[in-house]
């Protein structure tokens, strides 16, 4: 079932008399959620994710705009008739009911033709419980379950009525890091197996990127960008999106373009064919730096952090907007830590220019896909890892 949002807007009247105007929680959101896909709604706290979800579920009424499930206009339809399954951050299970009773609960009060005999209700609950792998826990009470198991019961309860659309609002926030990873993979699997169109709300970019077919990045109620996770990461529409995706975050510098050359801190660092002259903000992904003795981009070395497969080179630069500049490079590359300077050449595909005023992306052309050539010609400074660790450990 595809879900179409058309000009969807929610305004709340401001309670603060001194504050100007209403709170626009969701601002003219237009988007078609494709049938059977998992869409991640991503953005910082307060950007309008839950409001969007509640508009889709019908718990909140829009100020403007329409919602369609398939071709059916559901904008004025009551939530209980929309056929949506909802899962929230707090599992909200009934503590006095068993897992089985919690799962069958939504089926208890079906009326008329929809009414199901007890045996059928339990058969369905068992089927769903097997899908979310809690079929051995059906006789327990919620207090006898771990957080992850409780969340699975909540998901089973949302699925038992075979919803047309599944809506998940930060469903993993109450779980510890390890369980969060495991459960998000589970959710992806369950979504694939059932093929239910799903909207997954989270403020965690890593979570959204890893499980979504499409991500929608929001800020202050306004959609910033929609696309496949990798495409949005590789091709951010503006500085906000570039900053929001990726760990460690993108490095941002003040810079300027003169005659299709990019300057950072007064040094010429890259050819940027087609970019107009003027001041810019420059985003460089941590993986966009190649340690290179002859590189044009030099930073003051602060230290090295070992991450296993990769190392993180931590440095500072006077034009940097971030407190530190972080470069992630394969651990095989030797870094001369005896020097107080570290020089890099830049991978043009990992360098982004943004208009200083609007923070919108400015495109530029660069020569082919020569990143790999560059990588192999990186000037090796020798593998002085011993020294490197000493310095990093200080
Ligand atoms: P998110 O889920 O992304 O953290 P929300 O959708 O909950 O954000 O909120 C978006 C904005 O709308 C926030 O500024 C919030 O304060 C405001 N808001 C949400 N619900 C209400 C409400 N019932 N009344 C007034 N303002 C609200
Ligand atoms: Mg929320």
Tab-separated table of C-alpha atoms and ligand atoms in Angstrom:
chain	number	residue	atom	x	y	z
A	1	UNK	CA	0.000	0.000	0.000
A	2	UNK	CA	1.588	3.257	-1.064
A	3	UNK	CA	1.062	6.256	1.188
A	4	UNK	CA	0.825	9.715	-0.317
A	5	UNK	CA	1.332	12.893	1.684
A	6	UNK	CA	0.180	15.993	-0.120
A	7	UNK	CA	1.080	19.413	1.196
A	8	UNK	CA	0.744	18.038	4.694
A	9	UNK	CA	0.968	20.808	7.285
A	10	UNK	CA	0.435	20.941	11.041
A	11	UNK	CA	0.426	24.229	12.904
A	12	UNK	CA	0.091	24.547	16.662
A	13	UNK	CA	-0.964	27.883	18.108
A	14	UNK	CA	1.816	29.454	20.114
A	15	UNK	CA	1.107	29.508	23.857
A	16	UNK	CA	3.911	31.956	24.443
A	17	UNK	CA	2.375	35.385	23.896
A	18	UNK	CA	5.729	36.986	23.262
A	19	UNK	CA	6.782	34.446	20.664
A	20	UNK	CA	5.811	35.351	17.151
A	21	UNK	CA	3.262	33.165	15.390
A	22	UNK	CA	2.411	29.490	15.492
A	23	UNK	CA	4.669	26.511	15.778
A	24	UNK	CA	4.790	24.876	12.365
A	25	UNK	CA	5.532	21.294	13.321
A	26	UNK	CA	5.204	19.991	9.755
A	27	UNK	CA	5.455	22.381	6.834
A	28	UNK	CA	3.988	21.441	3.428
A	29	UNK	CA	5.288	17.897	3.324
A	30	UNK	CA	4.683	16.257	-0.060
A	31	UNK	CA	5.926	12.734	-0.630
A	32	UNK	CA	4.880	9.350	-1.931
A	33	UNK	CA	5.970	6.449	0.259
A	34	UNK	CA	6.324	3.552	-2.174
A	35	UNK	CA	4.391	0.339	-1.591
A	36	UNK	CA	6.223	-2.209	0.552
A	37	UNK	CA	9.192	0.002	1.345
A	38	UNK	CA	10.715	1.051	4.637
A	39	UNK	CA	11.109	4.806	4.859
A	40	UNK	CA	13.274	6.323	7.596
A	41	UNK	CA	12.122	9.703	8.848
A	42	UNK	CA	15.236	11.339	10.217
A	43	UNK	CA	16.030	14.600	11.952
A	44	UNK	CA	16.955	16.203	15.268
A	45	UNK	CA	14.558	16.293	18.198
A	46	UNK	CA	11.641	18.654	17.584
A	47	UNK	CA	11.871	18.647	13.780
A	48	UNK	CA	8.376	17.209	13.322
A	49	UNK	CA	8.955	13.470	12.942
A	50	UNK	CA	6.397	12.307	15.498
A	51	UNK	CA	3.877	14.850	14.258
A	52	UNK	CA	4.250	13.480	10.721
A	53	UNK	CA	3.757	9.951	11.992
A	54	UNK	CA	0.715	10.936	14.026
A	55	UNK	CA	-0.769	12.647	10.995
A	56	UNK	CA	-0.385	9.422	9.022
A	57	UNK	CA	-1.945	7.393	11.847
A	58	UNK	CA	-4.797	9.884	12.254
A	59	UNK	CA	-4.063	10.617	15.927
A	60	UNK	CA	-3.351	14.202	14.850
A	61	UNK	CA	-5.460	16.159	12.369
A	62	UNK	CA	-3.645	18.182	9.733
A	63	UNK	CA	-4.089	21.952	9.440
A	64	UNK	CA	-3.700	21.638	5.694
A	65	UNK	CA	-3.064	18.954	3.128
A	66	UNK	CA	-4.188	15.403	2.439
A	67	UNK	CA	-3.147	11.826	3.074
A	68	UNK	CA	-3.914	8.913	0.762
A	69	UNK	CA	-3.498	5.196	1.390
A	70	UNK	CA	-3.309	3.869	-2.152
A	71	UNK	CA	-5.981	5.876	-3.961
A	72	UNK	CA	-8.146	6.277	-0.893
A	73	UNK	CA	-8.264	9.689	0.778
A	74	UNK	CA	-7.916	8.942	4.497
A	75	UNK	CA	-7.406	12.544	5.656
A	76	UNK	CA	-10.700	12.636	7.552
A	77	UNK	CA	-10.814	8.970	8.484
A	78	UNK	CA	-10.645	8.025	12.183
A	79	UNK	CA	-7.391	6.336	13.251
A	80	UNK	CA	-9.044	3.013	14.090
A	81	UNK	CA	-10.355	2.682	10.541
A	82	UNK	CA	-7.084	3.428	8.798
A	83	UNK	CA	-5.518	0.046	9.373
A	84	UNK	CA	-2.254	1.269	10.811
A	85	UNK	CA	-0.012	-0.511	13.298
A	86	UNK	CA	1.783	1.752	15.749
A	87	UNK	CA	4.876	1.112	17.851
A	88	UNK	CA	6.264	3.730	20.209
A	89	UNK	CA	9.474	4.152	22.140
A	90	UNK	CA	7.882	3.031	25.396
A	91	UNK	CA	6.425	-0.365	24.744
A	92	UNK	CA	3.155	0.385	26.597
A	93	UNK	CA	2.265	-3.254	27.183
A	94	UNK	CA	-0.501	-4.202	29.595
A	95	UNK	CA	1.432	-5.379	32.663
A	96	UNK	CA	-1.336	-7.644	34.006
A	97	UNK	CA	-1.779	-9.504	30.708
A	98	UNK	CA	0.414	-12.299	29.364
A	99	UNK	CA	2.360	-11.892	26.143
A	100	UNK	CA	-0.334	-13.881	24.320
A	101	UNK	CA	-3.086	-11.666	25.744
A	102	UNK	CA	-1.149	-8.527	24.885
A	103	UNK	CA	-0.771	-9.643	21.287
A	104	UNK	CA	-4.377	-10.732	20.850
A	105	UNK	CA	-5.713	-7.585	22.551
A	106	UNK	CA	-6.295	-5.593	19.332
A	107	UNK	CA	-8.355	-8.527	18.008
A	108	UNK	CA	-10.611	-8.773	21.081
A	109	UNK	CA	-12.984	-5.968	20.268
A	110	UNK	CA	-13.494	-6.514	16.563
A	111	UNK	CA	-17.162	-6.152	15.713
A	112	UNK	CA	-19.541	-7.748	13.240
A	113	UNK	CA	-17.993	-9.549	10.314
A	114	UNK	CA	-14.469	-8.827	11.491
A	115	UNK	CA	-15.062	-10.686	14.775
A	116	UNK	CA	-12.712	-13.638	15.270
A	117	UNK	CA	-13.172	-16.737	17.453
A	118	UNK	CA	-10.655	-17.177	20.256
A	119	UNK	CA	-8.871	-20.069	18.572
A	120	UNK	CA	-8.334	-17.985	15.439
A	121	UNK	CA	-7.091	-14.998	17.473
A	122	UNK	CA	-4.556	-17.216	19.189
A	123	UNK	CA	-3.519	-18.883	15.963
A	124	UNK	CA	-2.757	-15.478	14.477
A	125	UNK	CA	-0.911	-14.361	17.601
A	126	UNK	CA	1.253	-17.505	17.446
A	127	UNK	CA	2.063	-16.871	13.821
A	128	UNK	CA	3.130	-13.288	14.471
A	129	UNK	CA	4.979	-14.271	17.647
A	130	UNK	CA	6.997	-16.764	15.593
A	131	UNK	CA	7.786	-14.037	13.074
A	132	UNK	CA	9.199	-11.757	15.758
A	133	UNK	CA	10.732	-14.735	17.578
A	134	UNK	CA	8.951	-14.573	20.904
A	135	UNK	CA	6.867	-17.729	20.459
A	136	UNK	CA	8.465	-19.349	23.506
A	137	UNK	CA	7.461	-16.455	25.764
A	138	UNK	CA	3.701	-16.379	25.238
A	139	UNK	CA	2.781	-17.277	28.824
A	140	UNK	CA	5.006	-14.670	30.461
A	141	UNK	CA	4.029	-11.269	31.796
A	142	UNK	CA	5.820	-8.168	30.433
A	143	UNK	CA	7.769	-7.750	33.699
A	144	UNK	CA	9.397	-11.123	33.011
A	145	UNK	CA	10.833	-9.938	29.672
A	146	UNK	CA	13.932	-8.002	28.661
A	147	UNK	CA	13.541	-4.614	26.949
A	148	UNK	CA	14.202	-6.131	23.548
A	149	UNK	CA	11.626	-8.854	24.112
A	150	UNK	CA	9.046	-6.304	25.282
A	151	UNK	CA	9.615	-4.283	22.136
A	152	UNK	CA	9.070	-7.401	20.035
A	153	UNK	CA	5.758	-7.993	21.800
A	154	UNK	CA	4.808	-4.401	20.967
A	155	UNK	CA	5.722	-5.003	17.323
A	156	UNK	CA	3.742	-8.257	17.286
A	157	UNK	CA	0.744	-6.440	18.724
A	158	UNK	CA	1.019	-3.805	16.003
A	159	UNK	CA	1.218	-6.492	13.309
A	160	UNK	CA	-1.529	-8.844	14.484
A	161	UNK	CA	-4.311	-6.891	12.776
A	162	UNK	CA	-2.336	-7.045	9.536
A	163	UNK	CA	-2.052	-3.302	9.158
A	164	UNK	CA	-1.848	-1.595	5.785
A	165	UNK	CA	0.892	0.635	7.144
A	166	UNK	CA	3.294	0.116	10.033
A	167	UNK	CA	4.448	3.230	11.910
A	168	UNK	CA	7.381	3.038	14.306
A	169	UNK	CA	8.309	6.045	16.436
A	170	UNK	CA	11.875	5.725	17.790
A	171	UNK	CA	11.159	2.086	18.679
A	172	UNK	CA	14.733	1.289	19.695
A	173	UNK	CA	15.536	4.248	21.946
A	174	UNK	CA	14.966	2.350	25.179
A	175	UNK	CA	17.286	-0.499	24.256
A	176	UNK	CA	20.984	-0.762	25.028
A	177	UNK	CA	23.455	-0.340	22.173
A	178	UNK	CA	23.879	-3.997	21.345
A	179	UNK	CA	20.206	-4.827	21.470
A	180	UNK	CA	19.481	-1.780	19.377
A	181	UNK	CA	21.684	-3.099	16.587
A	182	UNK	CA	20.150	-6.546	16.780
A	183	UNK	CA	16.566	-5.312	16.934
A	184	UNK	CA	16.971	-2.953	14.007
A	185	UNK	CA	18.109	-5.841	11.863
A	186	UNK	CA	15.094	-7.773	13.100
A	187	UNK	CA	12.771	-4.956	12.158
A	188	UNK	CA	14.272	-4.869	8.687
A	189	UNK	CA	13.773	-8.621	8.331
A	190	UNK	CA	10.191	-8.526	9.615
A	191	UNK	CA	9.386	-5.627	7.301
A	192	UNK	CA	10.820	-7.493	4.304
A	193	UNK	CA	9.002	-10.699	5.149
A	194	UNK	CA	5.637	-9.012	5.633
A	195	UNK	CA	6.095	-6.440	2.863
A	196	UNK	CA	4.147	-3.881	4.911
A	197	UNK	CA	4.802	-0.262	3.968
A	198	UNK	CA	6.640	1.088	6.988
A	199	UNK	CA	7.661	4.486	8.312
A	200	UNK	CA	10.445	4.368	10.868
A	201	UNK	CA	11.144	7.522	12.862
A	202	UNK	CA	14.530	8.091	14.424
A	203	UNK	CA	16.986	10.866	15.300
A	204	UNK	CA	19.854	8.403	14.844
A	205	UNK	CA	21.316	8.751	11.366
A	206	UNK	CA	23.195	5.499	11.628
A	207	UNK	CA	19.982	3.639	12.413
A	208	UNK	CA	18.048	5.298	9.601
A	209	UNK	CA	20.816	4.763	7.058
A	210	UNK	CA	21.246	1.101	7.908
A	211	UNK	CA	17.649	-0.091	7.604
A	212	UNK	CA	15.822	2.291	5.271
A	213	UNK	CA	15.096	1.919	1.582
A	214	UNK	CA	14.619	5.667	1.518
A	215	UNK	CA	15.404	8.347	4.063
A	216	UNK	CA	13.642	11.651	4.549
A	217	UNK	CA	15.770	14.243	6.346
A	218	UNK	CA	13.755	16.892	8.187
A	219	UNK	CA	14.628	20.152	9.915
A	220	UNK	CA	12.175	22.532	11.622
A	221	UNK	CA	9.198	20.809	10.014
A	222	UNK	CA	10.637	21.141	6.530
A	223	UNK	CA	11.844	18.238	4.406
A	224	UNK	CA	15.471	18.830	3.434
A	225	UNK	CA	16.122	15.855	1.227
A	226	UNK	CA	14.650	12.484	0.253
A	227	UNK	CA	16.595	9.637	-1.291
A	228	UNK	CA	18.310	6.299	-0.879
A	229	UNK	CA	20.612	6.479	2.177
A	230	UNK	CA	23.845	6.198	0.200
A	231	UNK	CA	22.686	8.725	-2.383
A	232	UNK	CA	21.835	11.296	0.275
A	233	UNK	CA	25.162	10.709	2.002
A	234	UNK	CA	27.095	11.017	-1.249
A	235	UNK	CA	25.083	13.900	-2.603
A	236	UNK	CA	23.773	16.105	0.218
A	237	UNK	CA	21.506	18.949	-0.898
A	238	UNK	CA	22.674	21.358	1.777
A	239	UNK	CA	25.035	21.781	4.701
A	240	UNK	CA	22.458	20.632	7.242
A	241	UNK	CA	22.052	17.265	5.525
A	242	UNK	CA	25.813	16.918	5.033
A	243	UNK	CA	26.349	17.572	8.747
A	244	UNK	CA	23.541	15.329	9.901
A	245	UNK	CA	24.719	12.193	8.106
A	246	UNK	CA	27.991	10.450	8.825
A	247	UNK	CA	30.125	9.565	11.840
A	248	UNK	CA	32.494	11.143	12.542
A	249	UNK	CA	30.692	14.153	11.106
A	250	UNK	CA	31.796	16.002	8.018
A	251	UNK	CA	34.564	18.605	8.539
A	252	UNK	CA	33.482	22.130	7.660
A	253	UNK	CA	35.834	24.961	6.693
A	254	UNK	CA	35.549	28.564	5.630
A	255	UNK	CA	36.879	28.912	2.127
A	256	UNK	CA	36.635	30.808	-1.087
A	257	UNK	CA	36.566	30.125	-4.790
A	258	UNK	CA	38.675	32.199	-7.177
A	259	UNK	CA	38.901	31.363	-10.859
A	260	UNK	CA	37.700	27.783	-10.305
A	261	UNK	CA	40.270	27.130	-7.591
A	262	UNK	CA	39.276	26.420	-4.019
A	263	UNK	CA	41.214	28.144	-1.245
A	264	UNK	CA	41.042	27.201	2.419
A	265	UNK	CA	42.972	29.335	4.918
A	266	UNK	CA	44.522	31.210	1.994
A	267	UNK	CA	45.994	28.006	0.505
A	268	UNK	CA	44.924	26.634	-2.827
A	269	UNK	CA	43.655	23.112	-2.173
A	270	UNK	CA	41.548	21.913	-5.110
A	271	UNK	CA	40.385	22.649	-8.651
A	272	UNK	CA	36.637	23.235	-8.657
A	273	UNK	CA	35.624	23.538	-12.268
A	274	UNK	CA	32.399	25.436	-12.838
A	275	UNK	CA	32.112	26.944	-9.334
A	276	UNK	CA	31.592	30.715	-9.236
A	277	UNK	CA	33.920	33.061	-7.393
A	278	UNK	CA	32.942	33.882	-3.827
A	279	UNK	CA	33.035	32.809	-0.215
A	280	UNK	CA	31.921	29.269	0.491
A	281	UNK	CA	31.658	26.731	3.241
A	282	UNK	CA	33.590	23.593	2.417
A	283	UNK	CA	32.565	20.187	3.740
A	284	UNK	CA	35.131	17.422	3.633
A	285	UNK	CA	34.162	13.907	4.680
A	286	UNK	CA	36.640	12.226	7.070
A	287	UNK	CA	37.370	9.663	4.342
A	288	UNK	CA	38.138	12.466	1.880
A	289	UNK	CA	41.647	13.085	3.230
A	290	UNK	CA	44.632	11.188	1.870
A	291	UNK	CA	47.809	11.522	3.915
A	292	UNK	CA	50.288	12.900	1.400
A	293	UNK	CA	53.573	14.618	2.230
A	294	UNK	CA	53.173	16.760	-0.844
A	295	UNK	CA	49.463	17.346	-0.255
A	296	UNK	CA	48.165	20.880	-0.451
A	297	UNK	CA	46.080	20.735	2.693
A	298	UNK	CA	48.010	20.984	5.944
A	299	UNK	CA	46.708	20.752	9.490
A	300	UNK	CA	48.303	20.893	12.922
A	301	UNK	CA	48.451	17.340	14.215
A	302	UNK	CA	46.830	16.716	17.612
A	303	UNK	CA	46.940	12.937	17.762
A	304	UNK	CA	45.921	9.622	16.334
A	305	UNK	CA	43.036	7.482	17.505
A	306	UNK	CA	43.212	3.811	16.681
A	307	UNK	CA	39.879	2.390	15.566
A	308	UNK	CA	41.006	-1.093	14.492
A	309	UNK	CA	40.707	-1.319	10.751
A	310	UNK	CA	41.123	2.439	10.397
A	311	UNK	CA	42.854	5.203	12.275
A	312	UNK	CA	41.440	8.607	12.939
A	313	UNK	CA	43.896	11.454	12.472
A	314	UNK	CA	42.868	14.289	14.745
A	315	UNK	CA	44.190	17.731	13.883
A	316	UNK	CA	43.264	21.397	13.907
A	317	UNK	CA	43.019	24.012	11.191
A	318	UNK	CA	42.463	27.744	11.571
A	319	UNK	CA	39.675	27.790	8.965
A	320	UNK	CA	37.804	24.840	10.501
A	321	UNK	CA	34.348	25.367	11.964
A	322	UNK	CA	34.651	22.136	13.926
A	323	UNK	CA	36.926	22.153	16.979
A	324	UNK	CA	38.998	19.374	15.442
A	325	UNK	CA	39.511	18.064	11.945
A	326	UNK	CA	39.014	14.322	11.668
A	327	UNK	CA	40.428	12.225	8.889
A	328	UNK	CA	39.772	8.494	8.715
A	329	UNK	CA	42.440	6.526	6.895
A	330	UNK	CA	43.277	2.817	6.623
A	331	UNK	CA	45.586	1.774	9.454
A	332	UNK	CA	48.179	0.477	6.966
A	333	UNK	CA	48.994	4.022	5.933
A	334	UNK	CA	51.884	5.300	7.985
A	335	UNK	CA	51.548	8.725	9.497
A	336	UNK	CA	54.598	10.722	10.448
A	337	UNK	CA	53.639	11.583	13.986
A	338	UNK	CA	57.037	13.069	14.713
A	339	UNK	CA	55.952	16.097	12.757
A	340	UNK	CA	53.575	18.656	14.187
A	341	UNK	CA	52.017	19.084	10.756
A	342	UNK	CA	50.059	16.572	8.756
A	343	UNK	CA	49.469	17.093	5.055
A	344	UNK	CA	46.709	15.678	2.916
A	345	UNK	CA	45.573	15.677	-0.627
A	346	UNK	CA	41.803	15.749	-0.995
A	347	UNK	CA	39.493	13.329	-2.789
A	348	UNK	CA	37.352	15.684	-4.862
A	349	UNK	CA	34.333	13.350	-4.660
A	350	UNK	CA	34.344	13.806	-0.881
A	351	UNK	CA	34.599	17.584	-0.959
A	352	UNK	CA	31.377	19.630	-1.001
A	353	UNK	CA	30.892	23.340	-1.490
A	354	UNK	CA	28.010	25.241	0.080
A	355	UNK	CA	26.775	28.777	-0.407
A	356	UNK	CA	27.773	30.765	2.672
A	357	UNK	CA	24.390	32.473	2.953
A	358	UNK	CA	21.853	29.826	1.942
A	359	UNK	CA	24.036	26.809	2.840
A	360	UNK	CA	22.803	25.187	-0.357
A	361	UNK	CA	25.131	22.903	-2.226
A	362	UNK	CA	27.200	24.344	-5.061
A	363	UNK	CA	28.174	21.825	-7.698
A	364	UNK	CA	31.551	21.603	-9.385
A	365	UNK	CA	33.169	19.244	-11.834
A	366	UNK	CA	36.346	17.336	-11.201
A	367	UNK	CA	38.396	15.067	-13.303
A	368	UNK	CA	36.985	11.563	-13.675
A	369	UNK	CA	37.220	8.902	-11.077
A	370	UNK	CA	40.909	9.225	-10.343
A	371	UNK	CA	40.607	8.672	-6.614
A	372	UNK	CA	42.059	5.197	-6.829
A	373	UNK	CA	45.099	6.412	-8.730
A	374	UNK	CA	45.670	9.022	-6.108
A	375	UNK	CA	45.365	6.497	-3.341
A	376	UNK	CA	48.154	4.350	-4.746
A	377	UNK	CA	50.457	7.308	-5.191
A	378	UNK	CA	50.110	8.478	-1.607
A	379	UNK	CA	53.540	9.292	-0.260
A	380	UNK	CA	54.259	6.718	2.383
A	381	UNK	CA	56.045	8.114	5.367
A	382	UNK	CA	56.996	4.665	6.566
A	383	UNK	CA	55.223	2.586	9.101
A	384	UNK	CA	56.274	4.217	12.283
A	385	UNK	CA	53.350	2.826	14.158
A	386	UNK	CA	55.202	2.454	17.439
A	387	UNK	CA	55.803	6.144	17.562
A	388	UNK	CA	52.277	6.728	16.431
A	389	UNK	CA	50.793	4.827	19.357
A	390	UNK	CA	53.017	6.645	21.832
A	391	UNK	CA	51.808	9.945	20.578
A	392	UNK	CA	48.160	8.879	20.410
A	393	UNK	CA	48.276	7.529	23.946
A	394	UNK	CA	49.488	10.710	25.558
B	1	LIG	P1	10.128	15.170	16.851
B	1	LIG	O1	9.295	13.950	16.943
B	1	LIG	O2	10.866	15.301	15.564
B	1	LIG	O3	11.059	15.308	18.022
B	1	LIG	P2	7.597	16.568	17.154
B	1	LIG	O4	6.854	16.177	15.944
B	1	LIG	O5	7.233	15.891	18.421
B	1	LIG	O6	9.164	16.462	16.894
B	1	LIG	O7	7.416	18.152	17.385
B	1	LIG	C1	7.609	19.093	16.359
B	1	LIG	C2	7.354	20.496	16.893
B	1	LIG	O8	5.982	20.660	17.199
B	1	LIG	C3	8.106	20.821	18.159
B	1	LIG	O9	8.512	22.166	18.104
B	1	LIG	C4	7.071	20.605	19.242
B	1	LIG	O10	7.350	21.417	20.354
B	1	LIG	C5	5.803	21.019	18.551
B	1	LIG	N1	4.630	20.305	19.060
B	1	LIG	C6	4.419	18.970	19.017
B	1	LIG	N2	3.225	18.654	19.548
B	1	LIG	C7	2.674	19.810	19.969
B	1	LIG	C8	1.429	20.160	20.608
B	1	LIG	N3	0.515	19.221	20.918
B	1	LIG	N4	1.215	21.473	20.866
B	1	LIG	C9	2.100	22.424	20.537
B	1	LIG	N5	3.277	22.160	19.926
B	1	LIG	C10	3.563	20.876	19.644
B	2	LIG	MG1	9.319	12.409	18.394
